[in-house]
Short mmCIF file of C-alpha atoms and ligand atoms in Angstrom, two decimals:
data_model
loop_
_atom_site.label_atom_id
_atom_site.label_comp_id
_atom_site.label_asym_id
_atom_site.label_seq_id
_atom_site.Cartn_x
_atom_site.Cartn_y
_atom_site.Cartn_z
CA MET A 1 -14.02 -21.47 68.14
CA SER A 2 -15.36 -19.30 70.93
CA VAL A 3 -16.53 -15.81 70.04
CA LEU A 4 -15.90 -14.46 73.51
CA ALA A 5 -13.85 -15.97 76.31
CA LEU A 6 -13.03 -14.46 79.67
CA ASP A 7 -10.39 -16.20 81.70
CA ALA A 8 -9.99 -15.26 85.39
CA VAL A 9 -10.58 -11.59 84.64
CA ARG A 10 -9.95 -9.16 87.50
CA ILE A 11 -10.76 -5.48 87.11
CA ARG A 12 -9.32 -2.77 89.33
CA ASN A 13 -10.24 0.80 90.03
CA ASP A 14 -6.81 2.42 89.92
CA VAL A 15 -7.99 5.46 91.88
CA ASP A 16 -8.32 3.52 95.12
CA GLY A 17 -6.75 0.21 94.12
CA ARG A 18 -10.04 -1.60 94.82
CA GLU A 19 -10.70 -4.73 92.77
CA ILE A 20 -14.22 -4.34 91.42
CA VAL A 21 -14.31 -7.71 89.65
CA ARG A 22 -12.40 -10.63 91.07
CA GLY A 23 -12.07 -13.55 88.71
CA VAL A 24 -14.71 -13.95 86.03
CA SER A 25 -14.42 -16.74 83.48
CA PHE A 26 -16.79 -17.93 80.81
CA THR A 27 -16.70 -19.06 77.21
CA LEU A 28 -19.30 -18.19 74.66
CA GLU A 29 -19.72 -20.18 71.46
CA PRO A 30 -21.75 -18.98 68.47
CA GLY A 31 -25.43 -19.18 69.37
CA GLY A 32 -24.64 -19.55 73.08
CA VAL A 33 -26.30 -17.50 75.79
CA VAL A 34 -24.56 -16.72 79.07
CA GLY A 35 -26.46 -14.98 81.86
CA ILE A 36 -24.94 -12.86 84.60
CA VAL A 37 -27.09 -12.24 87.66
CA GLY A 38 -26.45 -10.65 91.00
CA GLU A 39 -27.29 -7.68 93.13
CA SER A 40 -26.70 -4.08 92.20
CA GLY A 41 -23.02 -3.13 92.26
CA SER A 42 -21.77 -6.72 92.01
CA GLY A 43 -19.72 -6.00 88.88
CA LYS A 44 -21.98 -7.26 86.08
CA THR A 45 -21.84 -4.12 83.97
CA ILE A 46 -18.13 -3.54 84.55
CA THR A 47 -17.45 -7.09 83.35
CA CYS A 48 -19.41 -6.36 80.16
CA ARG A 49 -17.69 -3.05 79.67
CA ALA A 50 -14.34 -4.83 79.81
CA ALA A 51 -15.49 -7.17 77.03
CA LEU A 52 -16.61 -4.15 75.00
CA GLY A 53 -13.37 -2.24 75.60
CA ILE A 54 -15.21 0.62 77.28
CA LEU A 55 -14.12 0.45 80.91
CA PRO A 56 -14.62 3.72 82.80
CA GLU A 57 -11.58 5.93 83.12
CA HIS A 58 -9.09 4.64 85.73
CA PHE A 59 -10.43 1.09 85.50
CA THR A 60 -8.00 -1.53 84.23
CA ILE A 61 -7.93 -5.24 83.67
CA ALA A 62 -5.57 -6.18 86.50
CA SER A 63 -5.11 -9.79 85.43
CA GLY A 64 -6.67 -12.53 83.37
CA ARG A 65 -7.46 -12.49 79.70
CA ILE A 66 -10.29 -11.63 77.35
CA ASP A 67 -10.39 -13.13 73.88
CA LEU A 68 -12.82 -11.64 71.42
CA ASP A 69 -13.25 -13.69 68.27
CA GLY A 70 -9.66 -14.86 68.42
CA HIS A 71 -8.14 -11.49 69.46
CA ASP A 72 -6.51 -11.07 72.84
CA VAL A 73 -8.08 -7.70 73.67
CA ALA A 74 -4.99 -6.61 75.64
CA THR A 75 -3.17 -6.33 72.31
CA LEU A 76 -5.80 -4.21 70.55
CA THR A 77 -5.11 -0.61 69.60
CA PRO A 78 -7.94 1.94 70.05
CA LYS A 79 -8.41 1.87 66.28
CA GLN A 80 -8.73 -1.92 66.21
CA TRP A 81 -11.22 -1.69 69.07
CA THR A 82 -13.31 0.80 67.12
CA GLY A 83 -13.32 -1.65 64.21
CA LEU A 84 -14.44 -4.58 66.37
CA ARG A 85 -17.07 -2.70 68.35
CA GLY A 86 -20.31 -3.01 66.47
CA SER A 87 -19.00 -5.45 63.92
CA THR A 88 -17.87 -8.20 66.30
CA ILE A 89 -19.32 -7.24 69.65
CA SER A 90 -22.20 -4.93 70.33
CA ALA A 91 -24.48 -4.02 73.20
CA VAL A 92 -27.86 -2.75 74.29
CA PHE A 93 -28.47 -1.29 77.71
CA GLN A 94 -31.32 -0.22 79.94
CA ASP A 95 -33.10 3.07 79.21
CA PRO A 96 -33.02 3.07 75.39
CA ALA A 97 -34.26 6.67 75.13
CA SER A 98 -30.99 7.96 76.54
CA TYR A 99 -29.05 6.43 73.65
CA LEU A 100 -31.05 8.19 70.96
CA ASN A 101 -30.93 11.82 69.95
CA PRO A 102 -34.45 13.21 70.58
CA SER A 103 -34.21 15.68 67.70
CA LEU A 104 -33.42 13.13 64.98
CA THR A 105 -35.71 10.48 63.56
CA VAL A 106 -35.13 6.93 64.73
CA GLY A 107 -34.54 5.77 61.16
CA SER A 108 -31.91 8.38 60.43
CA GLN A 109 -30.02 7.29 63.54
CA VAL A 110 -30.11 3.61 62.57
CA ALA A 111 -29.12 4.58 59.01
CA GLU A 112 -26.16 6.56 60.35
CA VAL A 113 -24.86 3.46 62.14
CA VAL A 114 -25.27 1.50 58.91
CA ARG A 115 -23.47 4.20 56.92
CA VAL A 116 -20.53 4.33 59.30
CA LYS A 117 -20.24 0.62 60.11
CA LEU A 118 -21.02 -0.86 56.70
CA GLY A 119 -19.71 2.02 54.61
CA LEU A 120 -22.95 2.31 52.65
CA ARG A 121 -23.99 5.47 50.86
CA ARG A 122 -26.91 7.45 52.21
CA LYS A 123 -29.67 5.92 50.09
CA ALA A 124 -28.45 2.34 50.47
CA ALA A 125 -28.02 2.95 54.20
CA ARG A 126 -31.64 4.11 54.41
CA LEU A 127 -32.90 0.99 52.65
CA HIS A 128 -30.77 -1.24 54.82
CA ALA A 129 -31.97 0.55 57.96
CA ILE A 130 -35.57 -0.12 56.93
CA GLU A 131 -34.70 -3.81 56.51
CA LEU A 132 -33.06 -3.86 59.92
CA LEU A 133 -36.10 -2.25 61.52
CA SER A 134 -38.24 -4.86 59.85
CA SER A 135 -35.99 -7.63 61.22
CA VAL A 136 -36.79 -6.36 64.72
CA ARG A 137 -40.47 -6.26 63.77
CA LEU A 138 -40.82 -2.53 63.36
CA GLY A 139 -42.78 -1.21 60.40
CA LYS A 140 -41.48 1.22 57.80
CA ALA A 141 -43.34 4.12 59.42
CA VAL A 142 -40.99 3.98 62.39
CA PHE A 143 -38.15 5.16 60.17
CA ASP A 144 -39.52 8.70 60.10
CA GLN A 145 -40.66 8.86 63.69
CA TYR A 146 -38.90 10.63 66.53
CA PRO A 147 -37.90 8.84 69.74
CA HIS A 148 -40.68 10.50 71.79
CA GLU A 149 -43.25 9.03 69.40
CA LEU A 150 -42.24 5.45 70.22
CA SER A 151 -42.89 3.22 73.22
CA GLY A 152 -40.03 1.91 75.38
CA GLY A 153 -40.25 -1.49 73.69
CA MET A 154 -40.10 0.07 70.21
CA LEU A 155 -37.11 2.20 71.22
CA GLN A 156 -35.31 -0.88 72.51
CA ARG A 157 -36.08 -2.68 69.24
CA SER A 158 -34.62 0.27 67.31
CA LEU A 159 -31.45 0.08 69.36
CA ILE A 160 -31.24 -3.66 68.79
CA ALA A 161 -31.56 -2.93 65.05
CA ALA A 162 -28.63 -0.51 65.30
CA ALA A 163 -26.65 -2.95 67.45
CA ILE A 164 -27.01 -5.79 64.94
CA ALA A 165 -26.49 -3.57 61.87
CA ALA A 166 -22.94 -4.78 61.29
CA GLU A 167 -23.82 -8.40 62.06
CA PRO A 168 -21.85 -8.77 65.29
CA LYS A 169 -21.05 -12.20 66.63
CA VAL A 170 -21.75 -11.22 70.24
CA LEU A 171 -24.48 -9.02 71.64
CA ILE A 172 -24.46 -7.92 75.25
CA ALA A 173 -27.92 -7.19 76.61
CA ASP A 174 -27.29 -5.41 79.90
CA GLU A 175 -30.60 -5.06 81.75
CA ALA A 176 -31.98 -4.42 78.27
CA THR A 177 -35.52 -5.40 79.23
CA THR A 178 -35.54 -4.19 82.82
CA ALA A 179 -37.45 -0.97 82.25
CA LEU A 180 -40.09 -2.62 80.06
CA ASP A 181 -43.34 -4.13 81.18
CA VAL A 182 -43.51 -7.90 81.35
CA THR A 183 -45.26 -8.45 78.00
CA VAL A 184 -42.89 -6.20 76.09
CA GLN A 185 -39.97 -7.75 77.93
CA ALA A 186 -41.08 -11.18 76.70
CA GLU A 187 -41.36 -9.85 73.12
CA ILE A 188 -37.82 -8.46 73.22
CA LEU A 189 -36.46 -11.73 74.62
CA ASP A 190 -38.29 -13.61 71.85
CA LEU A 191 -36.71 -11.33 69.32
CA LEU A 192 -33.22 -11.94 70.73
CA ALA A 193 -33.88 -15.69 70.75
CA ASP A 194 -34.92 -15.47 67.09
CA LEU A 195 -31.76 -13.60 66.18
CA ARG A 196 -29.72 -16.21 67.98
CA ASP A 197 -31.49 -19.01 66.11
CA THR A 198 -31.36 -17.41 62.68
CA THR A 199 -27.92 -15.78 62.76
CA GLY A 200 -25.96 -17.69 65.40
CA LEU A 201 -25.63 -14.51 67.44
CA ALA A 202 -24.13 -15.26 70.85
CA LEU A 203 -25.52 -13.34 73.80
CA VAL A 204 -24.46 -12.17 77.21
CA VAL A 205 -27.62 -11.40 79.16
CA VAL A 206 -27.16 -9.32 82.29
CA SER A 207 -30.17 -9.22 84.51
CA HIS A 208 -31.11 -8.98 88.12
CA ASP A 209 -34.14 -11.02 87.12
CA LEU A 210 -33.71 -14.78 87.37
CA ALA A 211 -36.86 -15.35 85.32
CA VAL A 212 -35.16 -13.75 82.30
CA VAL A 213 -32.17 -16.02 82.77
CA ALA A 214 -34.32 -19.11 83.31
CA GLN A 215 -36.15 -18.54 80.04
CA PHE A 216 -33.22 -17.83 77.90
CA CYS A 217 -29.69 -18.73 79.02
CA ASP A 218 -27.62 -21.90 78.75
CA GLU A 219 -25.18 -20.99 81.49
CA VAL A 220 -25.39 -18.56 84.36
CA LEU A 221 -22.90 -16.77 86.58
CA VAL A 222 -24.07 -15.53 89.95
CA MET A 223 -22.07 -12.52 91.10
CA ARG A 224 -21.81 -10.89 94.47
CA GLU A 225 -19.44 -8.08 95.39
CA GLY A 226 -17.22 -8.66 92.38
CA GLU A 227 -16.97 -12.41 92.79
CA VAL A 228 -18.63 -15.25 90.97
CA VAL A 229 -20.15 -17.26 93.81
CA GLU A 230 -21.68 -19.92 91.59
CA GLN A 231 -21.63 -20.78 87.91
CA GLY A 232 -22.95 -23.55 85.71
CA PRO A 233 -25.78 -24.73 83.46
CA VAL A 234 -28.99 -22.80 84.14
CA GLU A 235 -30.97 -25.89 85.17
CA LYS A 236 -28.35 -26.86 87.71
CA ILE A 237 -27.94 -23.42 89.24
CA LEU A 238 -31.64 -22.63 89.38
CA TYR A 239 -32.85 -26.08 90.52
CA HIS A 240 -29.97 -27.18 92.68
CA PRO A 241 -28.21 -24.04 93.85
CA GLU A 242 -25.36 -24.81 96.18
CA HIS A 243 -24.39 -21.36 97.32
CA GLU A 244 -26.40 -19.71 100.03
CA TYR A 245 -26.54 -16.45 98.08
CA THR A 246 -28.00 -18.15 94.99
CA GLN A 247 -30.56 -19.86 97.22
CA LEU A 248 -31.48 -16.47 98.63
CA LEU A 249 -31.86 -14.93 95.15
CA ILE A 250 -34.10 -17.81 94.09
CA ALA A 251 -36.18 -17.59 97.25
CA GLU A 252 -36.77 -13.88 96.58
CA HIS A 253 -37.84 -14.62 93.03
CA GLU A 254 -40.14 -17.43 93.99
CA SER A 255 -42.21 -14.96 95.91
CA TYR A 256 -43.12 -13.37 92.61
CA GLY A 257 -43.28 -16.30 90.32
CA LEU A 258 -39.97 -17.67 89.09
CA GLU A 259 -41.50 -21.15 89.19
CA ARG A 260 -43.58 -20.20 86.14
CA TYR A 261 -40.40 -20.30 84.07
CA LEU A 262 -38.79 -23.35 85.58
CA VAL A 263 -39.74 -26.64 84.02
CA PRO A 264 -39.23 -29.32 86.69
CA SER A 265 -36.21 -31.50 85.92
N1 ATP B 301 -17.89 4.84 86.19
C1 ATP B 301 -17.60 4.34 87.39
N2 ATP B 301 -16.74 4.97 88.22
C2 ATP B 301 -16.45 4.49 89.45
N3 ATP B 301 -16.98 3.35 89.95
C3 ATP B 301 -17.83 2.67 89.18
C4 ATP B 301 -18.19 3.11 87.86
N4 ATP B 301 -19.06 2.22 87.34
C5 ATP B 301 -19.25 1.27 88.28
N5 ATP B 301 -18.50 1.53 89.38
C6 ATP B 301 -18.43 0.70 90.59
O1 ATP B 301 -18.10 -0.62 90.23
C7 ATP B 301 -18.83 -1.55 90.99
C8 ATP B 301 -19.56 -2.51 90.08
O2 ATP B 301 -20.55 -1.79 89.34
P1 ATP B 301 -21.40 -2.42 88.17
O3 ATP B 301 -22.06 -1.30 87.46
O4 ATP B 301 -20.56 -3.36 87.39
O5 ATP B 301 -22.47 -3.25 89.00
P2 ATP B 301 -23.72 -4.04 88.45
O6 ATP B 301 -23.62 -5.41 89.03
O7 ATP B 301 -23.81 -3.95 86.98
O8 ATP B 301 -24.91 -3.26 89.16
P3 ATP B 301 -26.33 -2.77 88.58
O9 ATP B 301 -27.19 -3.98 88.61
O10 ATP B 301 -26.74 -1.74 89.57
O11 ATP B 301 -26.08 -2.22 87.23
C9 ATP B 301 -19.75 -0.75 91.90
O12 ATP B 301 -19.12 -0.68 93.15
C10 ATP B 301 -19.79 0.61 91.26
O13 ATP B 301 -19.94 1.61 92.22
#
């Protein structure tokens, strides 16, 4: 059974009646990785926010359907959403520092997620948080460090630890590696690939960077101005793009080395 399925989803800004997303469909099985690429403002993040049940105020799903682990999300109450967020679907975004409180240690913040989401007592939550940090390859010392003491890559790992605390089935990584340098970016992608392999985590990877998608995704959606202009298996879309816009995106990437990630087919 799919863990996340979008069927012809259209999202409207009710303030001006503008449709921000016009017909997105994909199905994600356990362990699957779907990529969404496209220029800034094309609707990638809004699509993810719909799947997470956190659309901005005045945005609504105008038509189509989203199924999350067998639940039609249109039928969910806010309380049911709160239950599913974190434990079924979770997310990490760009700029990890902004999601952490600078005056609390990283460990205490991960432990708090564990306490709330898994209902563990303080001491057990602390131990579990240390295990989670270790699963994202962060040593015990990180537990007592403050956000400003960690690098961007370490902060993103901490947030991944918090995001996977309640063993979600789907993780959305929305430009999660964009702000990181290339080596750290590769380490974080490796980590996500490991989690997928060991836990069957399914991923939605949003990136403006085709190299990230080429390395990592099974299927890719190319979005422009709210529409999916092309969609299919990564090898097909990246080697044999049919749409002019996809060809343009690839041409831009080739100038800085996409071919390194593409194995000729
Ligand atoms: N909170 C908001 N209020 C009003 N409009 C918004 C809001 N968030 C996004 N939008 C609009 O929705 C459209 C799609 O934005 P979205 O953030 O999904 O794009 P994106 O493809 O993720 O771009 P980026 O790569 O820059 O993150 C844009 O026109 C944007 O201005």
